[in-house]
């Protein structure tokens, strides 16, 4: 089951005890997975309530600071500035790493090459290279489909490549919007969570997932290659975080325990994400 909006709100129990109600906000990379986990969790925990929304890792963390959430899904760790803010406000957190994700770089399904090296990718996304010349041999202008700067994926890609994104990059609201843009743009390139495309045919979606090589002569790796991810050979793989207010831990803990259970781990794997060993 797929959800096409970056803001998804699910109420699993309309009339519930506040002590059992958990508000979860944050990462668009994690929101689909969190919703599926919540649906299965609720089947056995009908006395509990989970409200889940996306909007980006930064939004989720800010919601914790502002008292608008119990838990933040985040595809990046806390920044030092964020840690300082929590400290100044006397807010303590518990941190859970519950899965691993790979960031996929996508192009139109008819794009003429299947792989790209990290250096060329950095040149394209930073705006240093404004055409596809070094990749395809064609001087076609590059169109970049990215995220807003409150996105954990935005921060992750920028940091891994050691760049600042081109000012010409289109700022999209989420993974689904990036995919829709690439489907109709033969000169486009964008990045999405591999979990969004793991179980769908790239051709049916109208996009191609590029294999990545981090140095000349090395084998290009796909973010959809589970064995490569397990061996930590893909350049753009990362842990997925959940930050929980210590004060909310008693009511959030049953859901965290479900995520770590055999059933939860199977849901994570089947949703296109990777298990933390």
mmCIF file of N, CA and C in Angstrom, residues 148-270:
data_model
loop_
_atom_site.group_PDB
_atom_site.id
_atom_site.type_symbol
_atom_site.label_atom_id
_atom_site.label_comp_id
_atom_site.label_asym_id
_atom_site.label_seq_id
_atom_site.Cartn_x
_atom_site.Cartn_y
_atom_site.Cartn_z
ATOM 1 N N UNK A 148 13.247 20.200 0.348
ATOM 2 C CA UNK A 148 13.515 21.414 1.110
ATOM 3 C C UNK A 148 14.593 21.123 2.144
ATOM 4 N N UNK A 149 15.188 22.188 2.680
ATOM 5 C CA UNK A 149 16.316 21.987 3.590
ATOM 6 C C UNK A 149 15.922 21.461 4.963
ATOM 7 N N UNK A 150 14.624 21.279 5.241
ATOM 8 C CA UNK A 150 14.228 20.654 6.505
ATOM 9 C C UNK A 150 14.128 19.140 6.378
ATOM 10 N N UNK A 151 14.439 18.639 5.191
ATOM 11 C CA UNK A 151 14.406 17.202 4.929
ATOM 12 C C UNK A 151 15.710 16.544 5.377
ATOM 13 N N UNK A 152 15.587 15.415 6.077
ATOM 14 C CA UNK A 152 16.778 14.678 6.467
ATOM 15 C C UNK A 152 17.526 14.114 5.276
ATOM 16 N N UNK A 153 16.782 13.744 4.228
ATOM 17 C CA UNK A 153 17.425 13.212 3.020
ATOM 18 C C UNK A 153 18.225 14.300 2.315
ATOM 19 N N UNK A 154 17.685 15.505 2.279
ATOM 20 C CA UNK A 154 18.410 16.661 1.722
ATOM 21 C C UNK A 154 19.751 16.813 2.437
ATOM 22 N N UNK A 155 19.728 16.823 3.762
ATOM 23 C CA UNK A 155 20.948 17.000 4.548
ATOM 24 C C UNK A 155 21.914 15.835 4.345
ATOM 25 N N UNK A 156 21.359 14.621 4.300
ATOM 26 C CA UNK A 156 22.191 13.426 4.149
ATOM 27 C C UNK A 156 22.941 13.432 2.825
ATOM 28 N N UNK A 157 22.225 13.680 1.722
ATOM 29 C CA UNK A 157 22.859 13.669 0.403
ATOM 30 C C UNK A 157 23.896 14.770 0.297
ATOM 31 N N UNK A 158 23.552 15.938 0.774
ATOM 32 C CA UNK A 158 24.473 17.076 0.706
ATOM 33 C C UNK A 158 25.766 16.777 1.471
ATOM 34 N N UNK A 159 25.612 16.196 2.657
ATOM 35 C CA UNK A 159 26.780 15.882 3.479
ATOM 36 C C UNK A 159 27.624 14.775 2.861
ATOM 37 N N UNK A 160 26.989 13.730 2.349
ATOM 38 C CA UNK A 160 27.734 12.622 1.743
ATOM 39 C C UNK A 160 28.535 13.066 0.525
ATOM 40 N N UNK A 161 27.970 13.998 -0.244
ATOM 41 C CA UNK A 161 28.651 14.469 -1.447
ATOM 42 C C UNK A 161 29.592 15.634 -1.163
ATOM 43 N N UNK A 162 29.469 16.245 0.016
ATOM 44 C CA UNK A 162 30.323 17.386 0.350
ATOM 45 C C UNK A 162 30.040 18.599 -0.501
ATOM 46 N N UNK A 163 28.746 18.867 -0.748
ATOM 47 C CA UNK A 163 28.360 19.965 -1.642
ATOM 48 C C UNK A 163 27.275 20.825 -1.006
ATOM 49 N N UNK A 164 26.982 21.923 -1.658
ATOM 50 C CA UNK A 164 25.749 22.669 -1.456
ATOM 51 C C UNK A 164 24.916 22.454 -2.716
ATOM 52 N N UNK A 165 23.636 22.196 -2.566
ATOM 53 C CA UNK A 165 22.809 21.954 -3.745
ATOM 54 C C UNK A 165 22.717 23.192 -4.627
ATOM 55 N N UNK A 166 22.613 22.952 -5.912
ATOM 56 C CA UNK A 166 22.440 24.036 -6.876
ATOM 57 C C UNK A 166 21.208 24.869 -6.534
ATOM 58 N N UNK A 167 21.319 26.163 -6.698
ATOM 59 C CA UNK A 167 20.172 27.045 -6.450
ATOM 60 C C UNK A 167 19.061 26.814 -7.473
ATOM 61 N N UNK A 168 19.377 26.105 -8.550
ATOM 62 C CA UNK A 168 18.379 25.804 -9.579
ATOM 63 C C UNK A 168 17.576 24.534 -9.270
ATOM 64 N N UNK A 169 17.950 23.819 -8.204
ATOM 65 C CA UNK A 169 17.247 22.575 -7.878
ATOM 66 C C UNK A 169 15.803 22.864 -7.489
ATOM 67 N N UNK A 170 14.914 22.048 -7.992
ATOM 68 C CA UNK A 170 13.497 22.175 -7.648
ATOM 69 C C UNK A 170 13.271 21.591 -6.254
ATOM 70 N N UNK A 171 12.590 22.320 -5.399
ATOM 71 C CA UNK A 171 12.304 21.848 -4.047
ATOM 72 C C UNK A 171 10.919 21.204 -4.015
ATOM 73 N N UNK A 172 10.904 19.889 -3.915
ATOM 74 C CA UNK A 172 9.660 19.136 -3.948
ATOM 75 C C UNK A 172 9.224 18.793 -2.520
ATOM 76 N N UNK A 173 7.942 18.481 -2.362
ATOM 77 C CA UNK A 173 7.387 18.250 -1.038
ATOM 78 C C UNK A 173 7.629 16.847 -0.487
ATOM 79 N N UNK A 174 8.033 15.917 -1.318
ATOM 80 C CA UNK A 174 8.260 14.569 -0.811
ATOM 81 C C UNK A 174 8.666 13.617 -1.911
ATOM 82 N N UNK A 175 8.892 12.365 -1.543
ATOM 83 C CA UNK A 175 9.347 11.347 -2.492
ATOM 84 C C UNK A 175 8.397 11.176 -3.670
ATOM 85 N N UNK A 176 7.095 11.117 -3.375
ATOM 86 C CA UNK A 176 6.114 10.888 -4.433
ATOM 87 C C UNK A 176 6.139 12.002 -5.460
ATOM 88 N N UNK A 177 6.289 13.242 -5.005
ATOM 89 C CA UNK A 177 6.315 14.371 -5.929
ATOM 90 C C UNK A 177 7.573 14.347 -6.797
ATOM 91 N N UNK A 178 8.686 13.915 -6.215
ATOM 92 C CA UNK A 178 9.923 13.790 -7.000
ATOM 93 C C UNK A 178 9.748 12.737 -8.086
ATOM 94 N N UNK A 179 9.189 11.597 -7.734
ATOM 95 C CA UNK A 179 8.967 10.541 -8.725
ATOM 96 C C UNK A 179 8.067 11.028 -9.849
ATOM 97 N N UNK A 180 7.002 11.744 -9.513
ATOM 98 C CA UNK A 180 6.087 12.250 -10.535
ATOM 99 C C UNK A 180 6.795 13.216 -11.474
ATOM 100 N N UNK A 181 7.689 14.045 -10.922
ATOM 101 C CA UNK A 181 8.431 14.980 -11.759
ATOM 102 C C UNK A 181 9.368 14.281 -12.721
ATOM 103 N N UNK A 182 10.086 13.273 -12.226
ATOM 104 C CA UNK A 182 11.050 12.540 -13.049
ATOM 105 C C UNK A 182 10.352 11.753 -14.153
ATOM 106 N N UNK A 183 9.167 11.239 -13.870
ATOM 107 C CA UNK A 183 8.428 10.445 -14.865
ATOM 108 C C UNK A 183 8.183 11.211 -16.160
ATOM 109 N N UNK A 184 8.060 12.502 -16.068
ATOM 110 C CA UNK A 184 7.727 13.299 -17.254
ATOM 111 C C UNK A 184 8.891 14.157 -17.740
ATOM 112 N N UNK A 185 10.084 13.948 -17.168
ATOM 113 C CA UNK A 185 11.232 14.788 -17.510
ATOM 114 C C UNK A 185 12.427 13.908 -17.870
ATOM 115 N N UNK A 186 12.702 13.764 -19.141
ATOM 116 C CA UNK A 186 13.788 12.897 -19.595
ATOM 117 C C UNK A 186 15.161 13.451 -19.253
ATOM 118 N N UNK A 187 15.243 14.689 -18.787
ATOM 119 C CA UNK A 187 16.509 15.293 -18.416
ATOM 120 C C UNK A 187 16.630 15.478 -16.905
ATOM 121 N N UNK A 188 15.700 14.881 -16.160
ATOM 122 C CA UNK A 188 15.666 15.087 -14.720
ATOM 123 C C UNK A 188 16.449 14.056 -13.933
ATOM 124 N N UNK A 189 16.853 14.442 -12.726
ATOM 125 C CA UNK A 189 17.451 13.522 -11.771
ATOM 126 C C UNK A 189 16.954 13.923 -10.380
ATOM 127 N N UNK A 190 16.656 12.927 -9.557
ATOM 128 C CA UNK A 190 16.179 13.206 -8.212
ATOM 129 C C UNK A 190 16.591 12.102 -7.260
ATOM 130 N N UNK A 191 16.295 12.291 -5.984
ATOM 131 C CA UNK A 191 16.652 11.287 -4.986
ATOM 132 C C UNK A 191 15.446 11.003 -4.097
ATOM 133 N N UNK A 192 15.259 9.711 -3.799
ATOM 134 C CA UNK A 192 14.126 9.260 -2.980
ATOM 135 C C UNK A 192 14.589 8.101 -2.098
ATOM 136 N N UNK A 193 13.807 7.787 -1.082
ATOM 137 C CA UNK A 193 14.095 6.613 -0.280
ATOM 138 C C UNK A 193 13.861 5.345 -1.080
ATOM 139 N N UNK A 194 14.802 4.413 -1.015
ATOM 140 C CA UNK A 194 14.675 3.175 -1.785
ATOM 141 C C UNK A 194 13.421 2.400 -1.401
ATOM 142 N N UNK A 195 12.948 2.579 -0.163
ATOM 143 C CA UNK A 195 11.738 1.893 0.269
ATOM 144 C C UNK A 195 10.511 2.269 -0.539
ATOM 145 N N UNK A 196 10.540 3.462 -1.163
ATOM 146 C CA UNK A 196 9.390 3.905 -1.962
ATOM 147 C C UNK A 196 9.290 3.153 -3.287
ATOM 148 N N UNK A 197 10.390 2.587 -3.721
ATOM 149 C CA UNK A 197 10.367 1.950 -5.041
ATOM 150 C C UNK A 197 10.803 0.494 -5.011
ATOM 151 N N UNK A 198 11.111 -0.019 -3.826
ATOM 152 C CA UNK A 198 11.667 -1.368 -3.700
ATOM 153 C C UNK A 198 10.800 -2.435 -4.353
ATOM 154 N N UNK A 199 9.507 -2.364 -4.129
ATOM 155 C CA UNK A 199 8.648 -3.454 -4.584
ATOM 156 C C UNK A 199 7.824 -3.107 -5.818
ATOM 157 N N UNK A 200 8.164 -2.007 -6.464
ATOM 158 C CA UNK A 200 7.469 -1.637 -7.683
ATOM 159 C C UNK A 200 8.421 -1.724 -8.865
ATOM 160 N N UNK A 201 7.895 -1.996 -10.015
ATOM 161 C CA UNK A 201 8.706 -2.008 -11.228
ATOM 162 C C UNK A 201 9.088 -0.586 -11.589
ATOM 163 N N UNK A 202 10.388 -0.334 -11.743
ATOM 164 C CA UNK A 202 10.843 1.004 -12.107
ATOM 165 C C UNK A 202 10.216 1.447 -13.423
ATOM 166 N N UNK A 203 10.092 0.486 -14.355
ATOM 167 C CA UNK A 203 9.497 0.833 -15.641
ATOM 168 C C UNK A 203 8.058 1.265 -15.500
ATOM 169 N N UNK A 204 7.302 0.582 -14.639
ATOM 170 C CA UNK A 204 5.905 0.937 -14.433
ATOM 171 C C UNK A 204 5.779 2.325 -13.815
ATOM 172 N N UNK A 205 6.716 2.684 -12.961
ATOM 173 C CA UNK A 205 6.685 4.002 -12.342
ATOM 174 C C UNK A 205 7.206 5.085 -13.288
ATOM 175 N N UNK A 206 7.827 4.663 -14.375
ATOM 176 C CA UNK A 206 8.369 5.637 -15.317
ATOM 177 C C UNK A 206 9.719 6.183 -14.932
ATOM 178 N N UNK A 207 10.395 5.489 -13.991
ATOM 179 C CA UNK A 207 11.717 5.947 -13.573
ATOM 180 C C UNK A 207 12.708 4.792 -13.617
ATOM 181 N N UNK A 208 13.978 5.155 -13.651
ATOM 182 C CA UNK A 208 15.071 4.184 -13.587
ATOM 183 C C UNK A 208 15.902 4.505 -12.353
ATOM 184 N N UNK A 209 16.274 3.478 -11.606
ATOM 185 C CA UNK A 209 17.133 3.650 -10.435
ATOM 186 C C UNK A 209 18.584 3.467 -10.872
ATOM 187 N N UNK A 210 19.393 4.488 -10.663
ATOM 188 C CA UNK A 210 20.792 4.428 -11.079
ATOM 189 C C UNK A 210 21.627 3.621 -10.086
ATOM 190 N N UNK A 211 22.544 2.820 -10.613
ATOM 191 C CA UNK A 211 23.552 2.188 -9.767
ATOM 192 C C UNK A 211 24.651 3.218 -9.503
ATOM 193 N N UNK A 212 25.294 3.116 -8.338
ATOM 194 C CA UNK A 212 26.268 4.111 -7.912
ATOM 195 C C UNK A 212 27.625 3.463 -7.690
ATOM 196 N N UNK A 213 28.672 4.114 -8.182
ATOM 197 C CA UNK A 213 30.036 3.704 -7.852
ATOM 198 C C UNK A 213 30.740 4.866 -7.176
ATOM 199 N N UNK A 214 31.455 4.578 -6.090
ATOM 200 C CA UNK A 214 32.084 5.661 -5.344
ATOM 201 C C UNK A 214 33.525 5.935 -5.753
ATOM 202 N N UNK A 215 34.060 5.135 -6.685
ATOM 203 C CA UNK A 215 35.405 5.408 -7.201
ATOM 204 C C UNK A 215 35.587 4.697 -8.535
ATOM 205 N N UNK A 216 36.437 5.233 -9.405
ATOM 206 C CA UNK A 216 36.638 4.632 -10.732
ATOM 207 C C UNK A 216 37.093 3.176 -10.623
ATOM 208 N N UNK A 217 36.536 2.346 -11.478
ATOM 209 C CA UNK A 217 36.930 0.949 -11.526
ATOM 210 C C UNK A 217 36.183 0.041 -10.569
ATOM 211 N N UNK A 218 35.453 0.621 -9.606
ATOM 212 C CA UNK A 218 34.699 -0.207 -8.669
ATOM 213 C C UNK A 218 33.325 -0.541 -9.233
ATOM 214 N N UNK A 219 32.777 -1.654 -8.794
ATOM 215 C CA UNK A 219 31.471 -2.082 -9.256
ATOM 216 C C UNK A 219 30.401 -1.095 -8.810
ATOM 217 N N UNK A 220 29.482 -0.765 -9.716
ATOM 218 C CA UNK A 220 28.369 0.111 -9.376
ATOM 219 C C UNK A 220 27.323 -0.695 -8.606
ATOM 220 N N UNK A 221 26.813 -0.116 -7.521
ATOM 221 C CA UNK A 221 25.894 -0.809 -6.617
ATOM 222 C C UNK A 221 24.507 -0.183 -6.688
ATOM 223 N N UNK A 222 23.487 -1.026 -6.677
ATOM 224 C CA UNK A 222 22.107 -0.552 -6.663
ATOM 225 C C UNK A 222 21.613 -0.434 -5.227
ATOM 226 N N UNK A 223 20.817 0.597 -4.927
ATOM 227 C CA UNK A 223 20.224 0.698 -3.591
ATOM 228 C C UNK A 223 19.160 -0.365 -3.341
ATOM 229 N N UNK A 224 18.808 -1.119 -4.377
ATOM 230 C CA UNK A 224 17.825 -2.185 -4.253
ATOM 231 C C UNK A 224 18.478 -3.550 -4.034
ATOM 232 N N UNK A 225 19.819 -3.549 -3.910
ATOM 233 C CA UNK A 225 20.580 -4.786 -3.727
ATOM 234 C C UNK A 225 20.710 -5.059 -2.225
ATOM 235 N N UNK A 226 19.851 -5.919 -1.707
ATOM 236 C CA UNK A 226 19.820 -6.177 -0.264
ATOM 237 C C UNK A 226 21.144 -6.733 0.247
ATOM 238 N N UNK A 227 21.789 -7.581 -0.531
ATOM 239 C CA UNK A 227 23.063 -8.170 -0.102
ATOM 240 C C UNK A 227 24.145 -7.101 0.015
ATOM 241 N N UNK A 228 24.152 -6.164 -0.925
ATOM 242 C CA UNK A 228 25.139 -5.087 -0.886
ATOM 243 C C UNK A 228 24.897 -4.172 0.306
ATOM 244 N N UNK A 229 23.626 -3.917 0.601
ATOM 245 C CA UNK A 229 23.299 -3.076 1.755
ATOM 246 C C UNK A 229 23.731 -3.769 3.039
ATOM 247 N N UNK A 230 23.451 -5.064 3.143
ATOM 248 C CA UNK A 230 23.831 -5.820 4.338
ATOM 249 C C UNK A 230 25.338 -5.801 4.552
ATOM 250 N N UNK A 231 26.091 -5.753 3.457
ATOM 251 C CA UNK A 231 27.551 -5.714 3.534
ATOM 252 C C UNK A 231 28.089 -4.286 3.623
ATOM 253 N N UNK A 232 27.181 -3.300 3.693
ATOM 254 C CA UNK A 232 27.536 -1.877 3.801
ATOM 255 C C UNK A 232 28.417 -1.419 2.627
ATOM 256 N N UNK A 233 28.034 -1.849 1.427
ATOM 257 C CA UNK A 233 28.811 -1.494 0.241
ATOM 258 C C UNK A 233 28.176 -0.386 -0.591
ATOM 259 N N UNK A 234 26.979 0.053 -0.226
ATOM 260 C CA UNK A 234 26.324 1.121 -0.987
ATOM 261 C C UNK A 234 26.660 2.463 -0.355
ATOM 262 N N UNK A 235 27.043 3.413 -1.162
ATOM 263 C CA UNK A 235 27.563 4.689 -0.676
ATOM 264 C C UNK A 235 26.514 5.501 0.075
ATOM 265 N N UNK A 236 25.265 5.404 -0.338
ATOM 266 C CA UNK A 236 24.215 6.241 0.242
ATOM 267 C C UNK A 236 23.247 5.430 1.105
ATOM 268 N N UNK A 237 23.755 4.742 2.109
ATOM 269 C CA UNK A 237 22.878 4.058 3.043
ATOM 270 C C UNK A 237 23.056 4.679 4.419
ATOM 271 N N UNK A 238 21.999 4.592 5.225
ATOM 272 C CA UNK A 238 22.002 5.315 6.499
ATOM 273 C C UNK A 238 21.024 4.701 7.485
ATOM 274 N N UNK A 239 21.247 4.916 8.766
ATOM 275 C CA UNK A 239 20.291 4.477 9.771
ATOM 276 C C UNK A 239 19.091 5.407 9.819
ATOM 277 N N UNK A 240 17.967 4.878 10.264
ATOM 278 C CA UNK A 240 16.751 5.665 10.458
ATOM 279 C C UNK A 240 16.477 5.773 11.953
ATOM 280 N N UNK A 241 16.230 6.998 12.400
ATOM 281 C CA UNK A 241 16.109 7.278 13.827
ATOM 282 C C UNK A 241 14.671 7.544 14.251
ATOM 283 N N UNK A 242 14.446 7.293 15.523
ATOM 284 C CA UNK A 242 13.236 7.762 16.188
ATOM 285 C C UNK A 242 13.678 8.403 17.503
ATOM 286 N N UNK A 243 13.308 9.656 17.684
ATOM 287 C CA UNK A 243 13.609 10.366 18.917
ATOM 288 C C UNK A 243 12.317 10.465 19.720
ATOM 289 N N UNK A 244 12.357 10.003 20.958
ATOM 290 C CA UNK A 244 11.147 9.947 21.776
ATOM 291 C C UNK A 244 11.361 10.774 23.045
ATOM 292 N N UNK A 245 10.407 11.629 23.377
ATOM 293 C CA UNK A 245 10.477 12.358 24.635
ATOM 294 C C UNK A 245 10.529 11.361 25.785
ATOM 295 N N UNK A 246 11.447 11.568 26.708
ATOM 296 C CA UNK A 246 11.532 10.650 27.861
ATOM 297 C C UNK A 246 10.206 10.596 28.613
ATOM 298 N N UNK A 247 9.520 11.738 28.667
ATOM 299 C CA UNK A 247 8.234 11.782 29.363
ATOM 300 C C UNK A 247 7.153 10.975 28.643
ATOM 301 N N UNK A 248 7.340 10.741 27.354
ATOM 302 C CA UNK A 248 6.363 9.980 26.567
ATOM 303 C C UNK A 248 6.758 8.514 26.399
ATOM 304 N N UNK A 249 7.916 8.153 26.931
ATOM 305 C CA UNK A 249 8.415 6.799 26.712
ATOM 306 C C UNK A 249 7.453 5.703 27.193
ATOM 307 N N UNK A 250 6.824 5.829 28.361
ATOM 308 C CA UNK A 250 5.936 4.750 28.807
ATOM 309 C C UNK A 250 4.829 4.409 27.809
ATOM 310 N N UNK A 251 4.252 5.423 27.152
ATOM 311 C CA UNK A 251 3.185 5.126 26.198
ATOM 312 C C UNK A 251 3.711 4.786 24.805
ATOM 313 N N UNK A 252 4.950 5.200 24.499
ATOM 314 C CA UNK A 252 5.540 4.906 23.187
ATOM 315 C C UNK A 252 6.235 3.548 23.161
ATOM 316 N N UNK A 253 6.691 3.074 24.314
ATOM 317 C CA UNK A 253 7.486 1.850 24.384
ATOM 318 C C UNK A 253 6.804 0.621 23.771
ATOM 319 N N UNK A 254 5.486 0.415 23.947
ATOM 320 C CA UNK A 254 4.866 -0.769 23.325
ATOM 321 C C UNK A 254 4.997 -0.775 21.790
ATOM 322 N N UNK A 255 4.917 0.408 21.179
ATOM 323 C CA UNK A 255 5.076 0.478 19.723
ATOM 324 C C UNK A 255 6.521 0.193 19.326
ATOM 325 N N UNK A 256 7.472 0.719 20.083
ATOM 326 C CA UNK A 256 8.889 0.452 19.810
ATOM 327 C C UNK A 256 9.166 -1.041 19.939
ATOM 328 N N UNK A 257 8.603 -1.662 20.972
ATOM 329 C CA UNK A 257 8.795 -3.107 21.152
ATOM 330 C C UNK A 257 8.214 -3.882 19.971
ATOM 331 N N UNK A 258 7.085 -3.419 19.442
ATOM 332 C CA UNK A 258 6.493 -4.085 18.277
ATOM 333 C C UNK A 258 7.412 -3.975 17.065
ATOM 334 N N UNK A 259 7.999 -2.805 16.861
ATOM 335 C CA UNK A 259 8.933 -2.632 15.737
ATOM 336 C C UNK A 259 10.090 -3.624 15.808
ATOM 337 N N UNK A 260 10.534 -3.916 17.027
ATOM 338 C CA UNK A 260 11.683 -4.794 17.216
ATOM 339 C C UNK A 260 11.302 -6.271 17.224
ATOM 340 N N UNK A 261 10.010 -6.542 17.270
ATOM 341 C CA UNK A 261 9.548 -7.934 17.304
ATOM 342 C C UNK A 261 9.769 -8.608 15.953
ATOM 343 N N UNK A 262 9.613 -9.912 15.924
ATOM 344 C CA UNK A 262 9.757 -10.663 14.678
ATOM 345 C C UNK A 262 8.788 -10.154 13.627
ATOM 346 N N UNK A 263 7.539 -9.902 14.038
ATOM 347 C CA UNK A 263 6.543 -9.394 13.096
ATOM 348 C C UNK A 263 6.921 -8.010 12.583
ATOM 349 N N UNK A 264 7.352 -7.146 13.485
ATOM 350 C CA UNK A 264 7.744 -5.801 13.085
ATOM 351 C C UNK A 264 8.926 -5.806 12.136
ATOM 352 N N UNK A 265 9.914 -6.637 12.417
ATOM 353 C CA UNK A 265 11.091 -6.726 11.567
ATOM 354 C C UNK A 265 10.732 -7.230 10.168
ATOM 355 N N UNK A 266 9.780 -8.147 10.109
ATOM 356 C CA UNK A 266 9.337 -8.657 8.810
ATOM 357 C C UNK A 266 8.613 -7.562 8.022
ATOM 358 N N UNK A 267 7.828 -6.752 8.706
ATOM 359 C CA UNK A 267 7.143 -5.640 8.046
ATOM 360 C C UNK A 267 8.164 -4.641 7.506
ATOM 361 N N UNK A 268 9.177 -4.338 8.291
ATOM 362 C CA UNK A 268 10.230 -3.420 7.855
ATOM 363 C C UNK A 268 10.898 -3.941 6.591
ATOM 364 N N UNK A 269 11.238 -5.225 6.612
ATOM 365 C CA UNK A 269 11.908 -5.835 5.452
ATOM 366 C C UNK A 269 10.991 -5.842 4.225
ATOM 367 N N UNK A 270 9.743 -6.213 4.421
ATOM 368 C CA UNK A 270 8.804 -6.295 3.302
ATOM 369 C C UNK A 270 8.410 -4.933 2.751
#
